[in-house]
Short mmCIF file of C-alpha atoms and ligand atoms in Angstrom, two decimals:
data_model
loop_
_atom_site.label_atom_id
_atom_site.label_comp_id
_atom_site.label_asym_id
_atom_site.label_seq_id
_atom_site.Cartn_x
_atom_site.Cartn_y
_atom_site.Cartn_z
CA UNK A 1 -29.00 -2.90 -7.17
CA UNK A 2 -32.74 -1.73 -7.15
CA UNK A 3 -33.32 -5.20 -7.42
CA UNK A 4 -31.79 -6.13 -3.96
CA UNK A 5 -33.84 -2.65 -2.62
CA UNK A 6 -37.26 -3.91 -3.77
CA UNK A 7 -35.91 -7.29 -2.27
CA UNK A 8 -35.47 -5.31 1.55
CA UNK A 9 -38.58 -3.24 0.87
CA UNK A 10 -40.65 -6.47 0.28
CA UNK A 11 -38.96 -8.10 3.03
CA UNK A 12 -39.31 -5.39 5.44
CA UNK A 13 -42.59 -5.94 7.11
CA UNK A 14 -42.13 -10.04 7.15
CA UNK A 15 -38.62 -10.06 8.54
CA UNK A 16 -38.93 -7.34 11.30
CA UNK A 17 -38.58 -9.84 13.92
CA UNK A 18 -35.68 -11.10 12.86
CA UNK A 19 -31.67 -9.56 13.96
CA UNK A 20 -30.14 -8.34 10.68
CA UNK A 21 -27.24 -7.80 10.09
CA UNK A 22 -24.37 -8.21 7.28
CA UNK A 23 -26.70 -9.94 5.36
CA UNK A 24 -29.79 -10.28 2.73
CA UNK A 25 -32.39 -12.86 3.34
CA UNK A 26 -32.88 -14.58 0.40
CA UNK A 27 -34.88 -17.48 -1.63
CA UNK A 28 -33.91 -20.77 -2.06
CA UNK A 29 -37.74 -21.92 -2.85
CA UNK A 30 -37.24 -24.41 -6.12
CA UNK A 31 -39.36 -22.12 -8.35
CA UNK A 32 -36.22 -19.75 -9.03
CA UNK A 33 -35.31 -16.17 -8.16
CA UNK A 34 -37.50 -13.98 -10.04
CA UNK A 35 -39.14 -11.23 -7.86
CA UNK A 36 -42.44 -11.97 -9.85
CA UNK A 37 -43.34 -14.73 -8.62
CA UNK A 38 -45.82 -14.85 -6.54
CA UNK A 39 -44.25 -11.11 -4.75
CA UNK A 40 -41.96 -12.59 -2.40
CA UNK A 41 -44.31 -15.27 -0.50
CA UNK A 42 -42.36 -18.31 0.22
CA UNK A 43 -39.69 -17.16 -1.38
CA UNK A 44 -37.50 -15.65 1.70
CA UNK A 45 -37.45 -18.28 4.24
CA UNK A 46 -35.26 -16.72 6.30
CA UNK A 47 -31.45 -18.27 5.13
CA UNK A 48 -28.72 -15.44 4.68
CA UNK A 49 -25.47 -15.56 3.58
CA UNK A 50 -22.78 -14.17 5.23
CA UNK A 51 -19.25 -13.56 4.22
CA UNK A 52 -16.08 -13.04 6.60
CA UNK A 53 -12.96 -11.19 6.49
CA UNK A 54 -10.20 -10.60 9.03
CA UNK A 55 -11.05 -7.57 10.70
CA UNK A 56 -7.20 -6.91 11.51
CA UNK A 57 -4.94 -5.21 8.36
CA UNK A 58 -2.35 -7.70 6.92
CA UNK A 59 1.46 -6.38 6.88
CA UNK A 60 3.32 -8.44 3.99
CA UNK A 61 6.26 -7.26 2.06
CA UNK A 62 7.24 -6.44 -1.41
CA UNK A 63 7.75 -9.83 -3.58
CA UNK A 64 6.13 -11.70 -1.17
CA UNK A 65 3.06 -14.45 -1.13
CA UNK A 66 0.30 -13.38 0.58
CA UNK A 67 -3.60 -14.70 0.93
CA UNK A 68 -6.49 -12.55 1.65
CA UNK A 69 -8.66 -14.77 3.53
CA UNK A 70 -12.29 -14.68 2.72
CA UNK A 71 -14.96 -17.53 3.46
CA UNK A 72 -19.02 -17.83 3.82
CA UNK A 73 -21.72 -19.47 4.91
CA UNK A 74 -25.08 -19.73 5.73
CA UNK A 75 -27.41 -18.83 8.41
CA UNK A 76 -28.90 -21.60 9.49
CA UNK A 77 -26.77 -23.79 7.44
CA UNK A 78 -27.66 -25.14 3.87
CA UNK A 79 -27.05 -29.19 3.15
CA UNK A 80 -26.35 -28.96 0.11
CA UNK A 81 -23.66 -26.96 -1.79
CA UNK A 82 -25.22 -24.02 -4.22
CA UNK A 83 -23.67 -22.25 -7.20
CA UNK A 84 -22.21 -18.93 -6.44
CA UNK A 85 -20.00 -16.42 -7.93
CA UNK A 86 -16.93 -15.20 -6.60
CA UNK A 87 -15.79 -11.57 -7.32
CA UNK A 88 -12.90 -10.07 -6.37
CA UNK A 89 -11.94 -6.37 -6.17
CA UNK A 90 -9.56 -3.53 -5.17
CA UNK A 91 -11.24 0.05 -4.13
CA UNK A 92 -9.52 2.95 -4.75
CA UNK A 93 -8.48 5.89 -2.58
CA UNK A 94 -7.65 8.41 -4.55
CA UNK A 95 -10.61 8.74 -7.00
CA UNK A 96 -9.14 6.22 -9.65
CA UNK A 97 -11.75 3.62 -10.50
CA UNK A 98 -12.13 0.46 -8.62
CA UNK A 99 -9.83 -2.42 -10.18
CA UNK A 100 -11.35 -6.01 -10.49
CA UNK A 101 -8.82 -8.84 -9.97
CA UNK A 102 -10.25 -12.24 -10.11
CA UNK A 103 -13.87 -13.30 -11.17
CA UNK A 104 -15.02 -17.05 -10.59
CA UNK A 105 -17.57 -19.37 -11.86
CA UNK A 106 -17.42 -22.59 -10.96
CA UNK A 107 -14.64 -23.68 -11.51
CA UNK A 108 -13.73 -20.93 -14.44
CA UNK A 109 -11.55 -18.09 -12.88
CA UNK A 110 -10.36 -15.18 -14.72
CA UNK A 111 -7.99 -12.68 -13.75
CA UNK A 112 -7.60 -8.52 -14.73
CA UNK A 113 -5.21 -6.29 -15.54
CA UNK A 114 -1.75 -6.08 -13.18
CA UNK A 115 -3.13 -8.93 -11.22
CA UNK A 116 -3.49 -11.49 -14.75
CA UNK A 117 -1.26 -14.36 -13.65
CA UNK A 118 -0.37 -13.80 -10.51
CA UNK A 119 -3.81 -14.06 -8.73
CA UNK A 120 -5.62 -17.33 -7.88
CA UNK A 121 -8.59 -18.16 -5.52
CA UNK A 122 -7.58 -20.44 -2.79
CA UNK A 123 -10.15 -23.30 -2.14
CA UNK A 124 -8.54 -25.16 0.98
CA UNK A 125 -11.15 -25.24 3.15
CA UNK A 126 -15.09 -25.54 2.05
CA UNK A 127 -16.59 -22.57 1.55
CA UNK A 128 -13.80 -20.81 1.35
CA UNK A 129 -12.94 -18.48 -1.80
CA UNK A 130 -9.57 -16.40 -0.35
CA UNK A 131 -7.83 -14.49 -2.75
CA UNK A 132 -3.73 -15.25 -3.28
CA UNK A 133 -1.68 -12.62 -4.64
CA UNK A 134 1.54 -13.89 -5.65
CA UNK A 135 4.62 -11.92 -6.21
CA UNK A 136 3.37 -8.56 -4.10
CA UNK A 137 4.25 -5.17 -5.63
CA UNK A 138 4.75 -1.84 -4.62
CA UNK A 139 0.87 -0.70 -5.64
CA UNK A 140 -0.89 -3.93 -4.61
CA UNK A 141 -1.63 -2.30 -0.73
CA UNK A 142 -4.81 -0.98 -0.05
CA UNK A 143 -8.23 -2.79 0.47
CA UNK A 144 -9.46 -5.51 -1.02
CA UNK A 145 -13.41 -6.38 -1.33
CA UNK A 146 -14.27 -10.02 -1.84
CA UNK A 147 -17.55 -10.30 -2.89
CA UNK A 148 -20.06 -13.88 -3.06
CA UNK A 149 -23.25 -13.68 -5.27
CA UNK A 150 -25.93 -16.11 -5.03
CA UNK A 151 -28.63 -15.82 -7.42
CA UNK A 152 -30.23 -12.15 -6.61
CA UNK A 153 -28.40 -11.95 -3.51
CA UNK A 154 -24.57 -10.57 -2.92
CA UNK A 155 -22.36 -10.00 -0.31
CA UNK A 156 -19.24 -8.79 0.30
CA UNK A 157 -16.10 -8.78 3.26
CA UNK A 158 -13.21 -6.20 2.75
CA UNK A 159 -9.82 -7.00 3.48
CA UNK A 160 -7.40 -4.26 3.87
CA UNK A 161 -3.48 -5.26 2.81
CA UNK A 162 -0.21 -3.21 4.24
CA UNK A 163 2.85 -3.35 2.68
CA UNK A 164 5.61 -3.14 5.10
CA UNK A 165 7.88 0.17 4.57
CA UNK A 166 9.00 3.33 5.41
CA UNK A 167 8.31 6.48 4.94
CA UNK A 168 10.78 9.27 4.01
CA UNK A 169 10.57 13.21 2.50
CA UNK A 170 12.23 13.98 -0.77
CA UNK A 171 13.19 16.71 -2.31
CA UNK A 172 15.02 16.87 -5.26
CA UNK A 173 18.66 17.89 -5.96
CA UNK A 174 16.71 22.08 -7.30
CA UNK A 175 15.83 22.28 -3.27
CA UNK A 176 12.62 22.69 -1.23
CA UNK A 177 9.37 22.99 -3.02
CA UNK A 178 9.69 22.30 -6.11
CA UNK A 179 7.62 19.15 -7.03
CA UNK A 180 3.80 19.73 -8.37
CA UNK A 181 1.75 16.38 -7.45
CA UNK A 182 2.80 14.36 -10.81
CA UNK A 183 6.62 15.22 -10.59
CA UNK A 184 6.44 14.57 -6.92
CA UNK A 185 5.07 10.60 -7.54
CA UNK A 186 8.04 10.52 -10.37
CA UNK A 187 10.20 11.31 -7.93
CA UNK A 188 9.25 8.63 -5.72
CA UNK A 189 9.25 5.95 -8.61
CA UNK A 190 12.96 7.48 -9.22
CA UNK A 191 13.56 6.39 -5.78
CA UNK A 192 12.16 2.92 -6.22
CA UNK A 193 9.60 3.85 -3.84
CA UNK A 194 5.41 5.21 -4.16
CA UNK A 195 3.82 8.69 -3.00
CA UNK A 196 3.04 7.47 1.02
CA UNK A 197 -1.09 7.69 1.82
CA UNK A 198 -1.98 9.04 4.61
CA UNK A 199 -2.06 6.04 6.80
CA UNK A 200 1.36 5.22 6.27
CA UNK A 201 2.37 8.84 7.22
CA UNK A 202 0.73 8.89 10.12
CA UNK A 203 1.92 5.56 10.97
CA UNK A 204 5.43 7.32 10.74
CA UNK A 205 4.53 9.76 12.53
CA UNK A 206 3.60 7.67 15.41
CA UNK A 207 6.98 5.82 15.03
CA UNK A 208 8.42 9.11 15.34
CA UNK A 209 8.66 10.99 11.99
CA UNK A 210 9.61 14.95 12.06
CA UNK A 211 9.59 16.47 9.32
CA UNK A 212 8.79 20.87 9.25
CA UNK A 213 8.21 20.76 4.82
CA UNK A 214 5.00 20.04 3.60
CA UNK A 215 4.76 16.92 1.63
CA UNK A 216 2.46 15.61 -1.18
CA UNK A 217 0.35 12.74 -0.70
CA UNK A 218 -0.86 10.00 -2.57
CA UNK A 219 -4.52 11.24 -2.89
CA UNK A 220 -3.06 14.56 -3.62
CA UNK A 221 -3.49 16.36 -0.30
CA UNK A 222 -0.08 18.54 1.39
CA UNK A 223 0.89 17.44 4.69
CA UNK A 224 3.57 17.25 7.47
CA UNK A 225 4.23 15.30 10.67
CA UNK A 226 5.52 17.38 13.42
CA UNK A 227 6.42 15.76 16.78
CA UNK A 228 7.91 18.33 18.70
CA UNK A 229 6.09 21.64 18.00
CA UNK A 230 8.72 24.29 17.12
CA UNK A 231 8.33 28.27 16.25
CA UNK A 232 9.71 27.41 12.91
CA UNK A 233 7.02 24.62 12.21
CA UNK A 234 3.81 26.27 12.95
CA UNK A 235 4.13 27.41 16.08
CA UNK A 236 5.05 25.98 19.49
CA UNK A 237 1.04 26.31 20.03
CA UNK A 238 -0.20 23.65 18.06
CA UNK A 239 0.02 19.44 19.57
CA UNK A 240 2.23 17.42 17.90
CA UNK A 241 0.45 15.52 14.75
CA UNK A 242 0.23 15.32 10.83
CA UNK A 243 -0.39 18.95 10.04
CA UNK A 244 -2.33 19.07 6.60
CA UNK A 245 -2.86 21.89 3.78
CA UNK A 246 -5.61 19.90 2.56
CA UNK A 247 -5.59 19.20 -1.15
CA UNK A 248 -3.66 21.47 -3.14
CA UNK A 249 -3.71 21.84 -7.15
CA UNK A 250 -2.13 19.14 -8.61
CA UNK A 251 -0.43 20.96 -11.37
CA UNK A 252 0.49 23.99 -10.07
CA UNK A 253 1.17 23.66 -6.52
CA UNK A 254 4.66 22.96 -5.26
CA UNK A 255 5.98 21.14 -2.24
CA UNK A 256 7.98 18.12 -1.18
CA UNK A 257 7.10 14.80 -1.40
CA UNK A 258 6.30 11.50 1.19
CA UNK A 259 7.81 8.49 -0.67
CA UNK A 260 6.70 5.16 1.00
CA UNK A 261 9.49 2.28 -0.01
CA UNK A 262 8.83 -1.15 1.08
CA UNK A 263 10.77 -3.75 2.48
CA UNK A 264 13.47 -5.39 0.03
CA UNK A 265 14.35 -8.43 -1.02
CA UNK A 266 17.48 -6.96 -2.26
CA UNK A 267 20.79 -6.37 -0.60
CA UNK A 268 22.06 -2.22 -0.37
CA UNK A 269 26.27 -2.34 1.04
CA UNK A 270 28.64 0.23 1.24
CA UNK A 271 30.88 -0.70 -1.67
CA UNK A 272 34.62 -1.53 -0.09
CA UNK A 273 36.72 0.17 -2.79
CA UNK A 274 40.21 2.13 -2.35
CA UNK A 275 39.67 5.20 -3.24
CA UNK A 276 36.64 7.67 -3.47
CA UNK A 277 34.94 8.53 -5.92
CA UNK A 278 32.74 11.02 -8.35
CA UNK A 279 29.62 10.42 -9.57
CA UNK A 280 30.46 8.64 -12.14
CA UNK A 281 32.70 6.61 -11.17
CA UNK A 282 30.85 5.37 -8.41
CA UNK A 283 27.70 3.93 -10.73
CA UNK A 284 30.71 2.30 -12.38
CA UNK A 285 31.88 0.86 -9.37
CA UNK A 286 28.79 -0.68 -8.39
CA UNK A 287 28.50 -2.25 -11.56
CA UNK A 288 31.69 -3.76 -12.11
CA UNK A 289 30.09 -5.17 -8.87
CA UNK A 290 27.47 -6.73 -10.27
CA UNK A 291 25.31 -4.42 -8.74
CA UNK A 292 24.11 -0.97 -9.43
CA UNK A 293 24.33 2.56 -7.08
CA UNK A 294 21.46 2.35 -4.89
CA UNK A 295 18.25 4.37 -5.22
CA UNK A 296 16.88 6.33 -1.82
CA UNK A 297 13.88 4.20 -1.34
CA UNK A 298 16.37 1.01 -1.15
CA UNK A 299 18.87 2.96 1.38
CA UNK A 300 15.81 3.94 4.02
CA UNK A 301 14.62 0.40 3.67
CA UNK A 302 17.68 -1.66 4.09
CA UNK A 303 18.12 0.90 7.38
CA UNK A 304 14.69 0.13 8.15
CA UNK A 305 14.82 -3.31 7.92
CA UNK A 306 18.01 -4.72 7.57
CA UNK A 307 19.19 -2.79 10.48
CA UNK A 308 22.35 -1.26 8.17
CA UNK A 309 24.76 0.87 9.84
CA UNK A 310 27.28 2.71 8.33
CA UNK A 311 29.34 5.65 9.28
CA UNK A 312 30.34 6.29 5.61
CA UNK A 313 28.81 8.93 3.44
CA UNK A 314 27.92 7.66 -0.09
CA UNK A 315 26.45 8.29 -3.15
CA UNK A 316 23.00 7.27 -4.30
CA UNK A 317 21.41 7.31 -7.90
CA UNK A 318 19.94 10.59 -7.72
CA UNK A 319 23.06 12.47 -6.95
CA UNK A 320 22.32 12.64 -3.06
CA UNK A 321 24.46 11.58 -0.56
CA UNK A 322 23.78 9.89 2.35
CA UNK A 323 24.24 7.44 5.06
CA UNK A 324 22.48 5.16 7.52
CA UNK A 325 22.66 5.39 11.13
CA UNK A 326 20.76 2.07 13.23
CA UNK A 327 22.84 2.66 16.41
CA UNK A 328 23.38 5.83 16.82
CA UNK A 329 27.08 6.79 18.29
CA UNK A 330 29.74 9.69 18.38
CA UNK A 331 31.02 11.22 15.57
CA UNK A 332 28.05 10.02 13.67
CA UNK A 333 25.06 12.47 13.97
CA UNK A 334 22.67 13.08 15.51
CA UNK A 335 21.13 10.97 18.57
CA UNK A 336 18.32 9.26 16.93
CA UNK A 337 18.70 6.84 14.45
CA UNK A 338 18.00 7.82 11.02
CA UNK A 339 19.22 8.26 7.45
CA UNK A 340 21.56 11.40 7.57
CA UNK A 341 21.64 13.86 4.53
CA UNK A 342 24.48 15.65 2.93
CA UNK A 343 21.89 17.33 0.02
CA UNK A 344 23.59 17.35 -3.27
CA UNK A 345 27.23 18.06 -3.58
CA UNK A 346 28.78 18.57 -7.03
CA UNK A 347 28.71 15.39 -8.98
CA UNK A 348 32.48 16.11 -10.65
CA UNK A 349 34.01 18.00 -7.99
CA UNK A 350 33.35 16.16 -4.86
CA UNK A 351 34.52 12.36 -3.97
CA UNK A 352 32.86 9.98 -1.61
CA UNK A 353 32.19 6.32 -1.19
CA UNK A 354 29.35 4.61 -2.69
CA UNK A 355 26.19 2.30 -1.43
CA UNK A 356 25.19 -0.42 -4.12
CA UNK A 357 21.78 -2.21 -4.57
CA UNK A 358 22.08 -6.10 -5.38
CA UNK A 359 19.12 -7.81 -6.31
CA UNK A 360 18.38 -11.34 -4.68
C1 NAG B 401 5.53 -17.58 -4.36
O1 NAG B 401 4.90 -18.65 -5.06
C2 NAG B 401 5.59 -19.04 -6.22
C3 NAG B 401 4.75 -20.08 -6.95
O2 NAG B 401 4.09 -20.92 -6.06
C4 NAG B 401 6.97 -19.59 -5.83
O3 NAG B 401 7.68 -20.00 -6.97
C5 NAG B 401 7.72 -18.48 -5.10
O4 NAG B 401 8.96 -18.97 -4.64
C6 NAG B 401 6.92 -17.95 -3.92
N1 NAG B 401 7.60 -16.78 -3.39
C7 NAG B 401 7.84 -16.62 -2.10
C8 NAG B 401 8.53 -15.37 -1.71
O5 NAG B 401 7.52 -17.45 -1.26
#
């Protein structure tokens, strides 16, 4: 990096007349790319390189396919091709290091970490160097930066990936305010679902989301989104919004949680069966089956986005039970749609129905 700043400095007074912008003038001169020779003269003749993402976010779902597009060029165009290297990365929002996913070389790629064997580089058109991702998980969203070196020179384009999902409170079968930050994003996992960021709460919130318990976050802030302002909920004074308590200590703090669970490839049903049933009996039911009791995450998604509509109330995997409104009518709720809550009942001493989780 103080390579590329004695690189502008020395450019500075030679290049002042030119527009600049996303990119680094640098050398192609024959004599190579070290800065010694001859201190820059003839060396920067003016050619960047630019690299271009898609400005807009890309919405995929879980288990899906998806390419990051990524391509670059050169300003004015070069005639012939020139070795670069291609690396891609994934920032991180929550203080974690920065993950690397896919370095290339010519034609020698190598992948890291989650992403070993399920990234490649797509090459369809010239100069281009997307990034595929195949098989999309739960923790793949967030942005991506695609980065082309040439010689001295490097540039980069950041593509930012959305998971389609939704966004729902927990709390756990103890009550209200009872998760600290790391038993808050088990909970979530328990759920088949992640601690929501920030954008996909307030994405919620614009869809509609009400919710008067502070939740935890994924980068560990405390926050709830509040669309009709109500004495109970901070006061009829304040707008609607995402009301935050800013970041709280992980450890010893205590709140709800904001579970994001994507789309599914799965199928969640309201088990036919003749009688109700416990607890028990009703994870056996779903697996004589051939399924197994569906998780919380799986129940707001298949509402979400398998439209599923059921009057019943049913058990779920973590002792809840629940049921999932699309259309709302009489004798079923309220008047929005929604997942409705019962809370915990006793898991001996109380029969219901059951919703299973098949996977595709
Ligand atoms: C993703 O790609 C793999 C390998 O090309 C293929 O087997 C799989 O069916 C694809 N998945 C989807 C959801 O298209």
């Amino acid at each position: 990096m103080s390579l590329l700043f004695l690189v502008l400095l020395l450019l500075l007074p030679c290049t002042s007349g030119l527009p600049f912008y996303n990119g680094f003038y640098y050398s192609n001169s024959p004599d190579g790319w070290g800065l010694g020779h001859g201190h820059g003269e003839g060396l920067f003749n003016g050619v960047k390189l630019v690299v271009e993402t898609p400005e807009e976010t890309l919405f995929t779902y879980r288990g899906a396919n998806v390419t990051l597009p990524c391509h670059y060029h050169y300003e004015p165009a070069l005639a012939s091709p020139r070795p670069i290297r291609i690396k891609w990365w994934k920032l991180s929002d929550n203080g974690a290091p920065e993950q690397d996913v896919l370095v290339a070389i010519g034609p020698r790629h190598r992948s890291f970490g989650v992403y070993q064997g399920r990234v490649h580089l797509r090459q369809g058109r010239e100069r281009e160097v997307s990034l595929e991702i195949r098989d999309l998980r739960l923790e793949d969203y967030g942005r991506y930066r695609c980065e082309v070196i040439d010689g001295l020179e490097d540039e980069s384009g950041l593509v930012e990936l959305e998971l389609r999902g939704v966004v729902f409170p927990y709390q756990p079968p103890q009550g209200r305010y009872q998760l600290n930050f790391h038993e808050a994003q088990q909970a979530c996992e328990e759920q088949d679902a992640v601690l929501a960021s920030f954008e996909q709460l307030f994405r919620a919130w614009e869809e509609g989301l009400d919710w008067c318990n502070a939740g935890w976050l994924q980068d560990g802030s405390v926050q709830y989104p509040i669309t009709l302002p109500r004495q109970p909920c901070g006061g009829l004074g304040l707008a609607p919004g995402v009301r935050s308590y800013g970041l709280q200590h992980r450890r010893l703090h205590r709140y709800d949680a904001f579970c994001f669970a994507a789309a599914l490839k799965g199928q969640v049903y309201y088990l036919e069966h003749p009688e109700k049933l416990t607890l028990t009996e009703a994870k056996a039911a779903c697996q004589e089956d051939g399924a197994q009791i569906a998780k919380v995450g799986q129940l707001f998604a298949a509402w979400k986005f398998w439209g599923l509509d059921r009057c019943d109330a049913g058990w779920l995997a973590d002792g809840s039970i629940r049921y999932p409104v699309a259309q709302p009518r009489l004798n079923c709720g309220p008047p929005e749609p929604g997942v409705r809550s019962f809370g915990f009942p006793h898991p001996q001493s109380h029969k219901f129905g059951v919703y299973c989780y098949r996977q595709r």
